[in-house]
Tab-separated table of C-alpha atoms in Angstrom:
chain	number	residue	atom	x	y	z
A	1	UNK	CA	118.621	34.645	-6.468
A	2	UNK	CA	119.262	34.911	-2.729
A	3	UNK	CA	119.993	31.607	-1.003
A	4	UNK	CA	117.591	30.603	1.783
A	5	UNK	CA	120.484	29.686	4.055
A	6	UNK	CA	121.925	33.178	3.689
A	7	UNK	CA	118.514	34.756	4.301
A	8	UNK	CA	118.001	32.767	7.483
A	9	UNK	CA	121.466	33.753	8.685
A	10	UNK	CA	120.586	37.410	8.114
A	11	UNK	CA	117.248	36.934	9.864
A	12	UNK	CA	119.064	35.444	12.851
A	13	UNK	CA	121.503	38.373	12.885
A	14	UNK	CA	118.699	40.956	12.666
A	15	UNK	CA	116.826	39.224	15.478
A	16	UNK	CA	119.967	38.974	17.596
A	17	UNK	CA	120.599	42.712	17.223
A	18	UNK	CA	117.126	43.535	18.523
A	19	UNK	CA	117.383	40.848	21.209
A	20	UNK	CA	120.593	42.445	22.488
A	21	UNK	CA	118.785	45.788	22.655
A	22	UNK	CA	115.836	44.605	24.745
A	23	UNK	CA	117.248	41.749	26.834
A	24	UNK	CA	119.109	43.983	29.344
A	25	UNK	CA	116.157	46.357	29.855
A	26	UNK	CA	114.572	46.534	33.304
A	27	UNK	CA	110.991	45.305	33.389
A	28	UNK	CA	109.637	48.854	33.659
A	29	UNK	CA	111.176	49.786	30.301
A	30	UNK	CA	109.242	47.048	28.532
A	31	UNK	CA	106.113	49.078	29.278
A	32	UNK	CA	107.457	52.238	27.630
A	33	UNK	CA	105.207	53.452	24.770
A	34	UNK	CA	106.621	53.219	21.250
A	35	UNK	CA	105.670	55.217	18.113
A	36	UNK	CA	102.928	52.659	17.344
A	37	UNK	CA	99.809	53.951	19.144
A	38	UNK	CA	98.939	51.804	22.144
A	39	UNK	CA	102.001	49.590	21.812
A	40	UNK	CA	104.782	49.288	24.352
A	41	UNK	CA	108.201	47.746	23.770
A	42	UNK	CA	106.658	44.536	25.090
A	43	UNK	CA	103.931	44.719	22.444
A	44	UNK	CA	106.565	45.106	19.721
A	45	UNK	CA	108.362	41.915	20.775
A	46	UNK	CA	105.071	40.091	21.357
A	47	UNK	CA	104.015	41.015	17.821
A	48	UNK	CA	107.207	39.510	16.407
A	49	UNK	CA	106.659	36.362	18.489
A	50	UNK	CA	103.061	36.109	17.277
A	51	UNK	CA	103.942	36.602	13.609
A	52	UNK	CA	106.709	33.996	13.923
A	53	UNK	CA	104.066	31.658	15.356
A	54	UNK	CA	101.554	32.139	12.531
A	55	UNK	CA	104.378	31.921	9.965
A	56	UNK	CA	105.364	28.606	11.552
A	57	UNK	CA	101.781	27.394	11.144
A	58	UNK	CA	101.837	28.500	7.497
A	59	UNK	CA	105.010	26.466	6.943
A	60	UNK	CA	103.969	23.341	8.851
A	61	UNK	CA	100.162	23.226	9.091
A	62	UNK	CA	98.357	25.398	6.511
A	63	UNK	CA	94.936	24.263	7.738
A	64	UNK	CA	95.752	25.498	11.233
A	65	UNK	CA	96.966	28.784	9.747
A	66	UNK	CA	93.704	29.263	7.841
A	67	UNK	CA	91.765	28.371	11.001
A	68	UNK	CA	93.377	31.274	12.867
A	69	UNK	CA	92.196	33.616	10.127
A	70	UNK	CA	88.656	32.228	9.918
A	71	UNK	CA	88.177	32.123	13.699
A	72	UNK	CA	89.379	35.679	14.322
A	73	UNK	CA	86.492	37.528	16.040
A	74	UNK	CA	87.487	40.792	14.390
A	75	UNK	CA	89.867	40.552	11.397
A	76	UNK	CA	90.606	44.280	11.648
A	77	UNK	CA	92.075	43.697	15.132
A	78	UNK	CA	93.999	40.523	14.317
A	79	UNK	CA	97.412	42.183	14.609
A	80	UNK	CA	96.558	43.886	17.900
A	81	UNK	CA	94.938	40.742	19.270
A	82	UNK	CA	97.990	38.669	18.377
A	83	UNK	CA	100.323	41.042	20.196
A	84	UNK	CA	98.050	41.097	23.240
A	85	UNK	CA	97.782	37.294	23.254
A	86	UNK	CA	101.556	36.839	23.221
A	87	UNK	CA	102.332	39.626	25.680
A	88	UNK	CA	103.983	38.282	28.835
A	89	UNK	CA	106.521	39.280	31.506
A	90	UNK	CA	109.865	40.175	29.854
A	91	UNK	CA	111.795	36.975	30.509
A	92	UNK	CA	108.875	34.753	29.526
A	93	UNK	CA	108.307	36.809	26.388
A	94	UNK	CA	111.987	36.687	25.455
A	95	UNK	CA	111.978	32.907	25.805
A	96	UNK	CA	108.825	32.648	23.676
A	97	UNK	CA	110.262	34.877	20.948
A	98	UNK	CA	113.619	33.069	20.873
A	99	UNK	CA	112.035	29.616	20.746
A	100	UNK	CA	109.538	30.676	18.101
A	101	UNK	CA	112.010	32.246	15.712
A	102	UNK	CA	114.293	29.200	16.046
A	103	UNK	CA	111.403	26.846	15.250
A	104	UNK	CA	110.398	28.979	12.266
A	105	UNK	CA	113.920	28.938	10.811
A	106	UNK	CA	114.005	25.144	11.102
A	107	UNK	CA	110.590	24.862	9.434
A	108	UNK	CA	111.503	27.161	6.557
A	109	UNK	CA	114.616	25.093	5.843
A	110	UNK	CA	112.364	22.062	5.436
A	111	UNK	CA	109.922	23.645	2.946
A	112	UNK	CA	110.250	21.856	-0.419
A	113	UNK	CA	111.634	23.958	-3.259
A	114	UNK	CA	108.872	25.669	-5.208
A	115	UNK	CA	106.222	25.239	-2.520
A	116	UNK	CA	104.160	28.320	-1.664
A	117	UNK	CA	103.062	29.026	1.890
A	118	UNK	CA	99.731	30.676	2.719
A	119	UNK	CA	99.822	34.213	4.080
A	120	UNK	CA	97.454	37.128	4.486
A	121	UNK	CA	96.051	37.847	1.031
A	122	UNK	CA	98.896	36.105	-0.790
A	123	UNK	CA	101.153	33.037	-0.913
A	124	UNK	CA	104.890	33.057	-0.302
A	125	UNK	CA	107.927	30.904	-0.973
A	126	UNK	CA	110.172	30.095	1.976
A	127	UNK	CA	112.684	32.697	0.753
A	128	UNK	CA	109.976	35.361	0.532
A	129	UNK	CA	108.769	34.473	4.028
A	130	UNK	CA	112.302	34.772	5.405
A	131	UNK	CA	112.696	38.130	3.653
A	132	UNK	CA	109.399	39.324	5.127
A	133	UNK	CA	110.527	38.286	8.610
A	134	UNK	CA	113.735	40.316	8.165
A	135	UNK	CA	111.641	43.311	7.126
A	136	UNK	CA	109.316	43.010	10.112
A	137	UNK	CA	112.145	42.483	12.584
A	138	UNK	CA	114.032	45.492	11.248
A	139	UNK	CA	110.925	47.722	11.220
A	140	UNK	CA	109.796	46.873	14.729
A	141	UNK	CA	113.393	47.103	15.852
A	142	UNK	CA	113.345	50.686	14.591
A	143	UNK	CA	110.316	51.387	16.780
A	144	UNK	CA	112.119	50.003	19.813
A	145	UNK	CA	115.361	51.831	19.024
A	146	UNK	CA	113.501	55.113	18.556
A	147	UNK	CA	111.785	54.643	21.908
A	148	UNK	CA	115.126	54.070	23.619
A	149	UNK	CA	116.880	56.905	21.783
A	150	UNK	CA	119.281	54.460	20.136
A	151	UNK	CA	120.614	54.848	16.586
A	152	UNK	CA	121.345	51.410	15.178
A	153	UNK	CA	124.117	51.020	12.603
A	154	UNK	CA	122.950	50.143	9.102
A	155	UNK	CA	123.975	46.814	7.648
A	156	UNK	CA	123.787	45.032	4.326
A	157	UNK	CA	120.600	43.384	5.611
A	158	UNK	CA	118.795	46.551	4.569
A	159	UNK	CA	118.992	45.245	1.016
A	160	UNK	CA	116.432	42.570	1.858
A	161	UNK	CA	114.020	45.192	3.187
A	162	UNK	CA	114.566	47.370	0.127
A	163	UNK	CA	114.108	44.388	-2.206
A	164	UNK	CA	110.771	43.573	-0.610
A	165	UNK	CA	109.799	47.233	-0.868
A	166	UNK	CA	110.452	47.155	-4.612
A	167	UNK	CA	108.708	43.803	-5.122
A	168	UNK	CA	105.554	45.073	-3.393
A	169	UNK	CA	105.092	48.139	-5.607
A	170	UNK	CA	101.843	46.770	-7.035
A	171	UNK	CA	100.586	45.735	-3.609
A	172	UNK	CA	101.031	49.274	-2.295
A	173	UNK	CA	98.765	50.626	-5.009
A	174	UNK	CA	96.215	47.826	-4.580
A	175	UNK	CA	96.108	48.240	-0.796
A	176	UNK	CA	95.054	51.844	-1.359
A	177	UNK	CA	92.370	50.895	-3.878
A	178	UNK	CA	94.371	51.954	-6.920
A	179	UNK	CA	95.213	49.997	-10.058
A	180	UNK	CA	98.697	48.536	-10.071
A	181	UNK	CA	100.807	50.411	-12.649
A	182	UNK	CA	102.340	48.681	-15.646
A	183	UNK	CA	104.974	51.381	-16.139
A	184	UNK	CA	108.419	50.148	-15.030
A	185	UNK	CA	110.210	52.031	-12.269
A	186	UNK	CA	113.963	52.201	-11.820
A	187	UNK	CA	115.111	52.227	-8.183
A	188	UNK	CA	118.664	53.237	-7.305
A	189	UNK	CA	119.633	53.293	-3.634
A	190	UNK	CA	122.842	54.004	-1.756
A	191	UNK	CA	123.453	51.380	0.907
A	192	UNK	CA	125.940	51.130	3.753
A	193	UNK	CA	129.504	51.729	2.607
A	194	UNK	CA	128.203	53.691	-0.388
A	195	UNK	CA	127.196	50.500	-2.179
A	196	UNK	CA	124.694	51.099	-4.997
A	197	UNK	CA	121.661	48.825	-5.154
A	198	UNK	CA	119.386	48.959	-8.180
A	199	UNK	CA	116.202	47.398	-9.509
A	200	UNK	CA	114.256	47.889	-12.727
A	201	UNK	CA	115.247	48.840	-16.285
A	202	UNK	CA	118.175	51.262	-16.483
A	203	UNK	CA	116.343	53.325	-19.115
A	204	UNK	CA	113.025	53.614	-17.254
A	205	UNK	CA	111.578	57.133	-17.287
A	206	UNK	CA	110.071	56.731	-13.804
A	207	UNK	CA	112.777	56.586	-11.136
A	208	UNK	CA	113.296	56.602	-7.377
A	209	UNK	CA	116.685	57.306	-5.833
A	210	UNK	CA	118.171	58.091	-2.448
A	211	UNK	CA	119.576	56.459	0.695
A	212	UNK	CA	118.619	52.807	1.186
A	213	UNK	CA	117.748	53.452	4.823
A	214	UNK	CA	115.300	56.189	3.840
A	215	UNK	CA	113.626	53.913	1.294
A	216	UNK	CA	113.299	51.174	3.916
A	217	UNK	CA	111.803	53.625	6.412
A	218	UNK	CA	109.287	54.669	3.758
A	219	UNK	CA	108.139	51.211	2.642
A	220	UNK	CA	107.727	50.092	6.269
A	221	UNK	CA	105.876	53.366	6.960
A	222	UNK	CA	108.273	54.410	9.706
A	223	UNK	CA	108.708	57.899	8.228
A	224	UNK	CA	106.706	60.233	6.023
A	225	UNK	CA	108.220	60.806	2.593
A	226	UNK	CA	108.517	64.528	3.370
A	227	UNK	CA	111.131	63.687	6.013
A	228	UNK	CA	113.253	61.494	3.736
A	229	UNK	CA	115.912	62.224	1.113
A	230	UNK	CA	114.172	60.240	-1.622
A	231	UNK	CA	113.769	61.664	-5.116
A	232	UNK	CA	110.964	60.530	-7.428
A	233	UNK	CA	110.939	61.298	-11.137
A	234	UNK	CA	107.826	60.551	-13.179
A	235	UNK	CA	104.142	60.290	-12.179
A	236	UNK	CA	104.150	56.596	-11.280
A	237	UNK	CA	107.259	56.873	-9.118
A	238	UNK	CA	105.859	59.948	-7.396
A	239	UNK	CA	102.522	58.295	-6.643
A	240	UNK	CA	104.268	55.140	-5.440
A	241	UNK	CA	106.063	57.029	-2.675
A	242	UNK	CA	102.648	58.028	-1.324
A	243	UNK	CA	101.323	54.450	-1.129
A	244	UNK	CA	104.458	52.291	-0.720
A	245	UNK	CA	103.875	49.390	1.660
A	246	UNK	CA	106.144	46.377	2.060
A	247	UNK	CA	103.873	44.540	4.504
A	248	UNK	CA	100.772	42.462	3.816
A	249	UNK	CA	97.245	43.559	4.626
A	250	UNK	CA	95.428	46.885	4.561
A	251	UNK	CA	97.335	50.169	4.498
A	252	UNK	CA	98.703	51.417	7.785
A	253	UNK	CA	98.191	54.914	9.121
A	254	UNK	CA	101.840	55.732	8.461
A	255	UNK	CA	103.557	58.759	9.956
A	256	UNK	CA	102.771	62.416	9.832
A	257	UNK	CA	105.474	64.757	8.487
A	258	UNK	CA	107.982	65.521	11.192
A	259	UNK	CA	107.546	62.174	12.954
A	260	UNK	CA	104.078	61.482	14.318
A	261	UNK	CA	102.581	58.155	15.120
A	262	UNK	CA	103.840	54.936	13.613
A	263	UNK	CA	102.117	51.799	12.430
A	264	UNK	CA	101.636	48.306	13.799
A	265	UNK	CA	102.366	46.566	10.496
């Protein structure tokens, strides 16, 4: 089991990498459009600041968290509305994001062992919440990096994103209105430094294999499966790659083959 302290250290490192990418940008670059339709670089960072804020509420004041859900004028626009609410001039937004992610880390450390935090359509442990924040930060960091034409080096933190992608297999099916499969799937990925990461029974007939980065791009819907070097064997594994979704909520629009628009997940 991954230690919460280690997860929070990796979350801080993932956030710091993205922070270092956006902090030096001139104000005009914060308005540059990213692969997510209608979202600028500023929207990407504002989204992370907003999700840190609602995660902090989930960890410290569940009633206030539920109130934000109940009071939302249009639940289908909650993600967009949150990004718009937190959007601000670059330096103000950076300060808000930095303060928020620091407060969230402190709050997650204080969550009693075994306690589940409310989230959208589910409940999460503090370790699961930290893992989800790593996934979101990495995914939205990819949007920013793509906009700037920057290729970020892969790190071992990808394993957290991949782990969440595997754990949410059933959610991906359910989000698309399909029954969650009971057939086990073996996942074997090649991480940075040619490390091999695996999940599921070694003798499973259904299997997914390929580069860890490609799997992470798929489950965060940053690339279409046709553009990735992932191999699926077996009907369940093959169908999974069409509906994989590591984030909570309804399915995103994903990407078209060859690139296309991204998602706001």
